[in-house]
Each structure stands twice: as C-alpha cells, then as structure tokens.
Amino acid sequence: MRIHVVDHPLVAHKLTTLRDKRTDSPTFRRLCDELVTLLAYEATRDVRTEQVSIESPVTATTGVRLSHPRPLVVPILRAGLGMLDGMVRLLPTAEVGFLGMIRNEETLKAETYATRMPEDLSGRQVYVLDPMLATGGTLVAAINELIARGADDVTALCLLAAPEGVEVMERELEGAPVTVVTASVDERLNENGYIVPGLGDAGDRMYGTAG
C-alpha cells in the first residue's frame, strides 16, 4: 500500500479551519468540498488516459482524454457523501457508486448494508471517499469489497488518517493495489477511536446529529 500526504499551503490552511470547533456546518461542508478537490488533483495524477486527434482553431493536433472504462467514484455513506461533489468536479465523466457501511456493535467489524455499483470492476480505477481513516476497519472492508469485484487500482481519499489505521490497512491489504491520499497523518487515536487532534465526527459536523 502507498500513502501520499498532500503537502500544500492551501491544504494546510483549509484543514486548520476544518479542525476548529467553532467552524459551523455550512462552512465545514464548503471547506470539505474545496479540500477534496485539492486532494483529488493529487489522487488522479495517474488516471488512465488515451491519445486523441482533434482540430484546434489553428491546426490539427493530438491530446488526451480519460480512457474507458471510466473511473468509478465510491463514497462510503454517510460522511463520504460530503466529499462527492469535490471529487466529481474534477472528474465529471466518472461514474458514481455507493457503499453503505456500519460497525456491528457486537463484533466491532464493519458490515455492508447497501451497495450500488457494478458487479464487475475489472480494469476500473476506483476512488473511494471516506473522511476519516481512523481504526481502518471500514476502509479495509470497503476495499476488500471492491477487490472482490475485480478492481485492480484503488485510491482512497481521506481528509485525515491515524497511524493506527494506516498500520491496519498496510497489514490487512498487503500486496493489494491500494493508494491512500490524505491531508494529514495525525498523532494517534484516543480511547474512543477518534483521531487526535483530528476534527471530530466528520458526518456530524457536516450534517448535524439528526437521527
């Protein structure tokens, strides 16, 4: 597994405001959207393209376009939805799938409760969206689901990561074609499984605590 921490002043600036507990939900959603677009720029550096011939207003020339099959973007519900617009802004021709995952309170393992994506992902580049790489359990389960469907190139975009979660992914997904792109690898997890210093519960800060 490869992990890429995006080191850029704009990324650090937006992340600082996201961490601030005084940042309200509308501002949090807007900044998350902007930050994801910056992360997506780095995450798509190796997106697959093919050459095409075109006519410019001046002359014939060659360029590139995204190759087929088109990339697939998969937000993990619910917090991953807050990252979707920022991602598809950069990849407007990508297809979108969905994975609904929840932690079983007895086994403490992530379980899938809803899926909406192709059964066969062979040859597809897949971009998974999940704000927090904390314990790593959810992302490992999600990526295993994608690999089971044939995905051979998976990139996970996370606003933040914890060293413990990175370690779990490296162990559980050893040898898998996976890249993690994040704005920061923070210090640690606390006793409640929150990233420290982190930014709190991303879903609650985006959408409130209704439900």
Backbone as a ProteinNet text record, in pm:
[ID]
protein_1_A
[PRIMARY]
MRIHVVDHPLVAHKLTTLRDKRTDSPTFRRLCDELVTLLAYEATRDVRTEQVSIESPVTATTGVRLSHPRPLVVPILRAGLGMLDGMVRLLPTAEVGFLGMIRNEETLKAETYATRMPEDLSGRQVYVLDPMLATGGTLVAAINELIARGADDVTALCLLAAPEGVEVMERELEGAPVTVVTASVDERLNENGYIVPGLGDAGDRMYGTAG
[TERTIARY]
83.9	0	87.8	45.9	119.2	34.6	96.5	25.4	91.3	7.5	55.5	-9.7	72	24.2	47.2	-61.4	-52.9	-1	119.2	186.8	172.6	71.7	46.3	-11.3	29.8	-20.2	-172	-236.8	-382.3	-450	-393.3	-446.1	-434.5	-318.2	-297.8	-390.9	-411.4	-499	-643.3	-694.8	-833.6	-850.6	-751.3	-760.5	-762.7	-686.8	-686.2	-824.9	-894.8	-1029.8	-1127.6	-1110.1	-1195	-1176.7	-1054.8	-1029.3	-1094.7	-1108.2	-1156.8	-1300.7	-1324.2	-1457.8	-1559.6	-1513.3	-1605.6	-1659.5	-1605.4	-1649.8	-1787.5	-1885	-2021.5	-2036.9	-2150.5	-2172.3	-2166.4	-2232.1	-2223.6	-2080.1	-2003.5	-1863.7	-1783.1	-1810.9	-1740.9	-1763.9	-1888.7	-1919.6	-1848.6	-1847.9	-1783.2	-1633.1	-1569.9	-1426.2	-1389.8	-1472.7	-1450.6	-1454.2	-1551.6	-1565.2	-1439.4	-1390	-1270.5	-1146.5	-1135.6	-1019.3	-1016.1	-1132	-1137.8	-1090.9	-1128.8	-1084.8	-933.1	-871.2	-724.9	-664	-722.2	-673.1	-694	-808.4	-838.9	-739	-690.2	-589.2	-467.5	-424.9	-310.8	-349.1	-469.1	-511.2	-527	-557.6	-581.5	-459.3	-344.3	-222.3	-194.3	-234.8	-210.1	-337.9	-438.6	-560.7	-527.3	-594.1	-561.9	-620.9	-538.3	-581	-544	-599.5	-565.9	-550.9	-468.3	-446	-564.8	-593.7	-699	-648.8	-703	-672.6	-786.5	-751.8	-853.3	-809	-903.1	-873.2	-885.8	-776.2	-784.7	-826.5	-857	-889.9	-775	-655.6	-538.8	-491.8	-493.4	-436.3	-481	-447.4	-470.8	-365.3	-406.5	-312.7	-360.8	-282.6	-321.6	-329.4	-414.2	-429	-463.8	-514.9	-552.4	-692.1	-758.9	-886.7	-887.6	-977.1	-986.9	-1026.3	-957.1	-982.4	-1100.2	-1149.5	-1257	-1197.5	-1259	-1379.8	-1352.4	-1455.4	-1439	-1410.7	-1341.9	-1319	-1451	-1445.3	-1562.5	-1531.3	-1619.3	-1605.6	-1705.8	-1658.1	-1743.9	-1735.1	-1831.2	-1835.4	-1891	-1833.1	-1884.7	-1985	-2110	-2216.2	-2192.9	-2226.3	-2289.8	-2189	-2081.4	-1990.9	-1920.6	-1900.9	-1835.3	-1913	-2044.8	-2126.2	-2079.8	-2030.9	-1984.5	-1857.9	-1795.9	-1674.7	-1703.2	-1825.2	-1854.2	-1846.9	-1908.7	-1909.5	-1768.3	-1684.1	-1547.4	-1469.4	-1504.6	-1435.3	-1485.5	-1615.8	-1668.1	-1653.1	-1625.7	-1594.4	-1468	-1374.9	-1250.6	-1263.6	-1355.3	-1377.2	-1524.5	-1571.6	-1715.3	-1766.5	-1679	-1725.3	-1719.2	-1672.1	-1664.6	-1804.9	-1816.9	-1940.7	-1933.8	-2049.8	-2056	-2128	-2065	-2128	-2139.6	-2207.5	-2225.2	-2205	-2143.9	-2128.5	-2179	-2278.6	-2326	-2267.1	-2193.1	-2126.4	-2153.4	-2165.4	-2190.2	-2113.8	-2071.6	-1997.3	-2092.6	-2074	-2150.1	-2101.9	-2192.4	-2153.3	-2112.6	-2146.9	-2106.7	-1970.2	-1952.4	-1824.1	-1723.6	-1772.6	-1691.4	-1633.5	-1688.1	-1640.8	-1738.8	-1684.7	-1768.8	-1849.1	-1978.2	-2065.3	-2132.3	-2154.1	-2216.4	-2368.1	-2438.1	-2584.8	-2646.6	-2566.1	-2619.9	-2506.5	-2530.6	-2433	-2505.4	-2438.5	-2490.2	-2369.2	-2321	-2207.7	-2200	-2122.4	-2116.3	-2064.1	-2114.6	-2065.8	-1923.3	-1889.6	-1756.6	-1680.2	-1574.2	-1491.5	-1356.5	-1345.7	-1220.1	-1177	-1052.2	-998.8	-1041.2	-1116.8	-1164.8	-1071.4	-1041.8	-978.6	-1089.5	-1075.4	-1181	-1126	-1204.1	-1167.9	-1270.5	-1223.2	-1310.2	-1300.7	-1415	-1419	-1465.7	-1380.4	-1415	-1334.1	-1399.6	-1324.9	-1217.1	-1246.6	-1155.9	-1100.2	-969.6	-905.5	-861.5	-950.5	-926	-873.4	-962.6	-918	-881.5	-934.5	-904.8	-1003.3	-1090.3	-1180.8	-1276.5	-1335.2	-1432.3	-1366.2	-1252.8	-1186.4	-1135.7	-1085.3	-1039.6	-1156.3	-1269.6	-1387.1	-1435.4	-1436.4	-1482.2	-1389.7	-1260.4	-1165.4	-1165.9	-1183.2	-1194.6	-1316.9	-1425.5	-1545.3	-1515.6	-1442.2	-1406.6	-1313.8	-1215.7	-1122	-1193.6	-1289.3	-1367	-1445.5	-1477	-1548.4	-1452.7	-1323.5	-1227.2	-1146.2	-1165.7	-1089.1	-940.4	-858.4	-714.4	-635.9	-706	-640.5	-733.9	-709	-798.8	-723.8	-783.6	-728.7	-831.3	-790.9	-879.1	-841.5	-940.8	-920.7	-977.5	-892.5	-932.4	-884.3	-967.9	-923.8	-811.2	-827.8	-729.1	-706.6	-588.3	-557.4	-488.6	-506.9	-435.7	-330.8	-217.3	-113.9	-165.2	-255.6	-310	-389.4	-466.8	-545.5	-457.1	-353.4	-258.6	-193.1	-156.1	-92.3	-186.5	-312.6	-411.3	-427	-436.2	-452.1	-330	-212.4	-90.1	-83.7	-132.9	-129.9	-239.1	-361.7	-475.2	-480.8	-419.8	-425.7	-287.5	-202.1	-65.5	-69.3	0.9	6.6	-108	-207.1	-322.2	-286.6	-350	-319.4	-390.4	-343.3	-414.9	-323	-377.2	-310	-403	-347.6	-424.2	-370.1	-461.1	-424.5	-495.3	-419.7	-476.5	-410.4	-478.8	-422.8	-327.9	-340.3	-253.8	-261.9	-149.2	-148.2	-127.2	-230.8	-228.1	-152.3	-161.3	-78.1	-119.2	-250.8	-292.8	-444.9	-495.2	-636.4	-650.1	-761.2	-785.3	-862.4	-899.7	-965.5	-1102.4	-1160.6	-1291.4	-1281.1	-1159.6	-1140.9	-1144.3	-1133.3	-1127.8	-982.9	-962.1	-828	-791.2	-666.8	-614.5	-498.6	-497.8	-600	-730.7	-726.3	-847.7	-935.2	-1063.3	-1161.7	-1299.7	-1304.6	-1432.5	-1498.9	-1628.9	-1706.1	-1741.8	-1682	-1699.7	-1845.7	-1914.9	-2055	-2141.3	-2121.9	-2199.2	-2168.9	-2042.5	-2005.7	-2054.6	-2070.1	-2125.6	-2275.9	-2343.9	-2489	-2565.3	-2495.7	-2563.5	-2581.9	-2652.3	-2664	-2804.1	-2881.9	-3018.5	-3017.4	-3115.2	-3126.6	-3093.5
-118.6	0	124.1	225	350.9	460.2	543.8	655.5	785.8	881	1008.9	1119.5	1192.5	1306.6	1431.6	1502	1618.6	1737.4	1778.9	1889.2	2016	2097.1	2219.2	2323.4	2450.2	2553	2567.2	2555.6	2567.9	2451.2	2332.2	2215.5	2236.9	2282.5	2305.3	2414.7	2518.4	2629.2	2581.6	2509.8	2463.9	2360	2274.1	2172	2235.8	2343.4	2412	2463.8	2520.6	2571.1	2456.4	2344.1	2227.5	2175.1	2180	2130.4	2219.7	2347.7	2444.5	2411.2	2390.1	2351.6	2462.8	2585.3	2697.4	2701.9	2622.5	2623.4	2559.6	2633.6	2581.6	2483.2	2414.2	2308.6	2359.1	2471.1	2517.3	2547.5	2611.1	2639.8	2512.1	2418.5	2290.7	2216.7	2212.8	2143.7	2209.3	2343	2414	2388.3	2396.2	2374	2229.4	2136.3	1995.5	1975.4	2036.8	2028.7	2082.6	2196.9	2257.5	2171.8	2119.2	2037.8	1909.1	1847.4	1723.6	1747.9	1862.4	1891.6	1901.2	1959.4	1965.9	1826.3	1743.4	1606.7	1527.4	1550.6	1477.7	1509.2	1631.9	1669.4	1578.1	1552.2	1463	1317.3	1280.1	1139.6	1093.4	1186.1	1148.5	1168.7	1188.2	1210.3	1093.9	972.9	854.4	802.7	889	844.5	802.8	698.6	644.1	729.4	755.5	836.9	766.9	818.8	770.5	889.9	873.5	981.8	997.5	1123.6	1153	1259.1	1259.1	1361.4	1462.3	1589.1	1694.7	1805	1895.4	2014.4	2135.7	2206.5	2333.6	2441	2561.3	2667.2	2699.2	2649.4	2681.7	2565.1	2442.6	2329.6	2198.3	2089.3	1956.7	1928.9	1860.7	1829	1704.3	1658.1	1543.3	1585.5	1519.1	1545.2	1415.3	1425.1	1305.8	1323.1	1211.6	1210.7	1088.8	1089.4	974.8	852	742.6	620.6	544.1	446.9	359.7	228	163.4	207	329.8	411	534.5	506.6	598.3	580.9	573	504.7	492.1	558.1	646.9	714.5	652.3	609.7	539	606.3	693.3	746.1	641.5	636.9	549.3	630.6	583.5	656.7	653.8	765.5	882.9	995.5	997.5	1112.3	1125	1013.4	1019.4	1100.2	1113.4	1194.3	1339.7	1387.5	1525.4	1550.1	1443.5	1455.8	1437.8	1397.6	1357.2	1473.7	1586.8	1698.9	1746.6	1753.2	1797.7	1704.3	1576.5	1478.2	1481.3	1479.8	1474.4	1608.6	1715.4	1841.8	1825.7	1746.1	1723.6	1609.3	1515.3	1400.2	1394.5	1491.8	1497.5	1380.5	1311.3	1198	1065.8	1067.9	944	895	763.2	706.7	704.1	698.5	703.4	580.6	512.3	402.3	441.3	357.6	388.8	263.3	282.9	176	226.9	159.6	192	93	143.3	54.7	103.1	6.8	38.1	-60.9	-15.8	-104.2	-186.8	-318.7	-408.3	-388.9	-348.5	-315.4	-438.1	-558.4	-679.9	-728.9	-734.9	-784	-671.3	-545	-425.5	-423	-506.7	-509.7	-434.5	-377.2	-304.2	-402.1	-372.2	-455.2	-368.5	-427.3	-356.2	-369.1	-256.9	-261.6	-214.9	-156.6	-111.7	-99.2	-143.3	-125.4	-83	0.1	40.6	66.5	-39	-26.9	-152.8	-147.9	-263	-388.6	-503.3	-630	-658.2	-615.7	-641	-509.7	-496.4	-375.7	-400.3	-506.7	-538.9	-423.9	-383.5	-276.9	-137.9	-122.6	9.1	68.8	196.3	269.5	318.2	288.6	319.9	416.4	520.7	620.3	613.5	574.3	559.1	684.6	734.9	857.6	827.6	859.3	842.4	945.2	1036.9	1146.7	1101.2	997	958.7	817.6	805.4	674.7	663.7	610.3	604.1	464.9	371.4	235.8	157	199.3	130.5	22	-16	-128.1	-104.6	14.3	43.2	44.9	112.1	120.4	-15.7	-95.7	-230	-311.7	-306.9	-381.8	-330.9	-198	-139.9	-179.4	-170.4	-200.9	-350.3	-434	-578.4	-608.4	-534.3	-549.8	-512	-404.4	-360.4	-460.8	-509.9	-606.8	-736.5	-775.5	-896.8	-883.8	-759.8	-736.2	-714.5	-729.8	-725.5	-598.2	-501.6	-376.1	-405.2	-344.7	-368.1	-238.7	-128.8	0.4	85.1	87.8	155.2	268.3	386.4	500.2	547.9	557.3	607.4	751.3	840.3	979.9	1000.4	1047.7	1071.1	1209.7	1282	1411.6	1392.7	1296.2	1269.7	1120	1085.8	945.9	937.8	825.5	796.8	689.9	695.4	593.7	452	433.7	300.2	248.7	337.3	296.7	264.4	344.2	317.7	181.3	151.3	22.9	-93.9	-79.8	-185.2	-208.2	-100.2	-114.8	-180.1	-140.3	-200	-349.4	-388.2	-530.1	-609.1	-556.4	-630.9	-630.7	-528.7	-516.8	-533.2	-606.8	-625.2	-684.8	-618.4	-665.8	-619.9	-554.2	-507.4	-377	-350.1	-230.1	-107.4	-57.4	47.4	166.1	286.8	410.8	490.6	551.3	641	781.7	875.8	1017.1	1092.1	1167	1234.1	1369.5	1455.9	1586.5	1580	1476.3	1467.9	1328.9	1280.3	1166.2	1224.6	1217.4	1281.5	1198.3	1239.6	1180.6	1038.2	1016.9	889.2	882.9	768.4	754.6	767.4	827	827.9	703.3	695.7	575.4	552.4	655.4	641.9	618.3	603.7	578.6	702.8	821.2	945.9	982.2	1040.5	1084.5	1208.9	1212.5	1325.5	1389.5	1523.5	1620	1611.5	1560.6	1532.2	1653.7	1623.9	1730.4	1689	1583.5	1536.1	1439.4	1419.4	1331.2	1407.1	1366.4	1440.5	1442.7	1330.4	1325.4	1419.8	1422	1511.4	1656.9	1687.4	1826.4	1873	1778.9	1814.7	1832.2	1738.2	1727.6	1746.6	1763.6	1770.8	1630.8	1621.3	1494	1435.4	1474.6	1423.6	1273	1206.3	1061.5	989.7
0	0	0	-73.6	-80.7	-15.8	66.9	128.3	85.1	43.6	-4.9	77.1	153	230.9	147.1	116.1	28.6	108.2	76.9	147.1	63.4	97.3	21.2	116.6	103.8	196.2	197.4	81.1	78	148.9	134.6	205.3	355.6	402.3	545.1	598.1	519.6	560.5	577.9	480.4	487.1	597.9	613.6	718.5	857.3	875.6	1005.2	1040.4	943.2	968.3	992.9	922.8	947.1	1089.7	1139.3	1275.5	1382.4	1355	1453.7	1494.2	1622	1668.7	1650.4	1625.9	1605.5	1462.2	1371.6	1232.3	1221.9	1168	1161.1	1044.9	1041.1	941.9	797.5	762.5	623.2	580.2	668.6	636.2	628.6	718.9	719.8	588.2	541.8	415.7	297.4	294.9	184	182.4	298.7	305.3	273.5	318	286.5	135.6	70.6	-74.5	-143.3	-97.2	-156.9	-131.2	-9.8	24.6	-56.8	-75.2	-153.5	-297.1	-355.3	-490.9	-498	-396.5	-392.7	-378.1	-292.7	-276.9	-405.4	-470.1	-592.9	-703.3	-705.6	-805.4	-794.4	-670.3	-649.5	-671.9	-628.4	-637.2	-781.3	-872	-1011.5	-1099.9	-1039.3	-1117.3	-1212	-1171.8	-1254.6	-1321.3	-1335.1	-1401.2	-1544.5	-1590.9	-1722.5	-1834	-1935.1	-2049.1	-2179.4	-2288	-2421.3	-2514.6	-2617.2	-2712.6	-2806.2	-2842	-2938.6	-3035.5	-3155.1	-3254.4	-3257.2	-3257	-3259.3	-3355	-3383.4	-3461.9	-3370.2	-3347.2	-3276.4	-3376.9	-3333.3	-3429.2	-3524.9	-3492.7	-3574.2	-3659.8	-3601.4	-3674.5	-3612	-3679.5	-3622.4	-3516.1	-3410.2	-3303.6	-3230.9	-3136	-3054.7	-2908.8	-2836.6	-2694.2	-2623.6	-2502.6	-2427.7	-2370.7	-2346.8	-2276.7	-2185.8	-2087.4	-1997.4	-2077.7	-2051.4	-2127.3	-2068	-2142.9	-2096.6	-2047.7	-1949.7	-1878.3	-1791.5	-1773.6	-1698.8	-1550.7	-1482.4	-1338.1	-1262.5	-1148.7	-1061.8	-928.1	-884.6	-755.8	-658.9	-542	-445.5	-309.1	-273.7	-137.1	-41.2	77.8	183	264.8	267.6	337	488.1	561.9	506.1	480.6	562.8	557.9	423.1	353.2	223.3	122.3	142.1	50.5	49	161.8	169.8	89.4	38.7	-41.8	-190.7	-223.5	-361.5	-460	-427.8	-521.9	-553.4	-451.4	-473.7	-563.4	-559.4	-642.4	-786	-804.9	-941.7	-1013.4	-939.5	-1005.3	-1090.1	-1040.2	-1112.3	-1212.8	-1185.5	-1273.3	-1313.8	-1391.6	-1421.7	-1503.6	-1576.8	-1657.5	-1582.3	-1458.8	-1381	-1346.5	-1329.3	-1278	-1125.5	-1061.7	-915.4	-862.6	-769.1	-696.7	-550	-471.5	-330	-246	-129	-30.9	103.6	158.2	292	390.5	489.7	585.9	726.9	818.3	957.8	1044.1	1161.2	1250.8	1335.1	1332.6	1418.4	1562.9	1651.6	1788.7	1869.6	1822.1	1893.2	1847.1	1714.7	1662.2	1641.4	1641.1	1614.8	1473.8	1385	1247.3	1157.1	1049.8	955.1	870.6	855.3	773.4	666.8	549.9	439.2	448	443.5	445.9	314.3	226.1	97.5	-3.7	-125.5	-233	-360.4	-436.2	-566.5	-656.4	-719.2	-810	-895.8	-1004	-1094	-1024.5	-1067.4	-1013	-1058.2	-1180.3	-1235.2	-1247.1	-1168.3	-1170.5	-1236.7	-1313.2	-1379.9	-1470.2	-1455.9	-1539.5	-1500.3	-1390.8	-1348.6	-1243.3	-1257.4	-1149	-1056.2	-928.1	-831.9	-726.9	-699	-598.3	-484.9	-366.9	-250	-164.2	-119.2	-40.7	101.1	198	339	417.9	489.6	553	650.7	730.1	836.8	817.3	815.1	827.1	972.1	1055.5	1199.8	1237.5	1267.3	1300.9	1175.8	1062.6	937	899.8	992.8	967.6	852.2	845.6	739.8	602.5	592.1	462.2	416.1	507	470.3	416.5	485.1	439.1	304.6	286.1	159.6	45.1	67.9	-38.6	-70.7	28.8	1.6	-84.4	-61.9	-144.6	-289.5	-309.1	-443.9	-512.7	-439.1	-495.8	-530.5	-446.9	-474.6	-604.7	-643.9	-769.4	-887.1	-861.6	-970.6	-982.2	-892.3	-900.3	-882.3	-969.4	-960.7	-943.8	-912.1	-891.3	-806.2	-674	-580.1	-510.2	-509.3	-436.5	-335.9	-209.7	-103.9	-72.8	-75.8	-38.3	101.1	193	331.8	373.3	443.9	494.3	594.2	684.1	788.1	803.1	852.9	882.9	1018.3	1085.5	1209.9	1183	1251.2	1229.6	1250.6	1348.8	1375.6	1255.8	1193.2	1076.9	957.8	938.5	830	849.9	974.7	1004.6	976	1013.8	987.6	838	762	617.7	554.4	598.9	543.5	573.5	689.9	728	656.9	658.3	604.4	451.8	390.3	244.7	181.4	248.6	198.2	56.9	-32.9	-170.9	-258.4	-199.6	-278.1	-349.4	-464.2	-543	-486.8	-372.1	-299.8	-271.5	-292.3	-255.1	-164.5	-60.5	26.7	7.4	-22.1	-34.4	77.6	156.7	272.5	293.5	369	401	519.2	603.3	720.8	783.8	832.9	924.2	1062.9	1145.6	1276.6	1379.5	1505.6	1611.2	1647.9	1673.4	1729.7	1735.8	1782.3	1818	1969.5	2016.1	2160.6	2201.2	2326.4	2379.2	2317.3	2256.8	2192.1	2041.5	1992.2	1849.6	1763.3	1825.4	1749.1	1719	1600.3	1562.6	1643	1692.3	1770.6	1693.4	1671.9	1715	1635.5	1512.1	1437.9	1412	1385.2	1365.2	1414.4	1496.1	1548.5	1452.7	1469.1	1382	1254.2	1142	1016.7	973.4	986.5	946.6	1027.5	1160.4	1245.8	1214.8	1186.2	1159.9	1022.5	930.6	800.1	804.4	871.5	858.1	988.4	1100.8	1228.7	1285.4	1397.5	1469	1460.8	1361	1348.8	1332.4	1390.2	1376	1501.5
[MASK]
+++++++++++++++++++++++++++++++++++++++++++++++++++++++++++++++++++++++++++++++++++++++++++++++++++++++++++++++++++++++++++++++++++++++++++++++++++++++++++++++++++++++++++++++++++++++++++++++++++++++++++++++++++

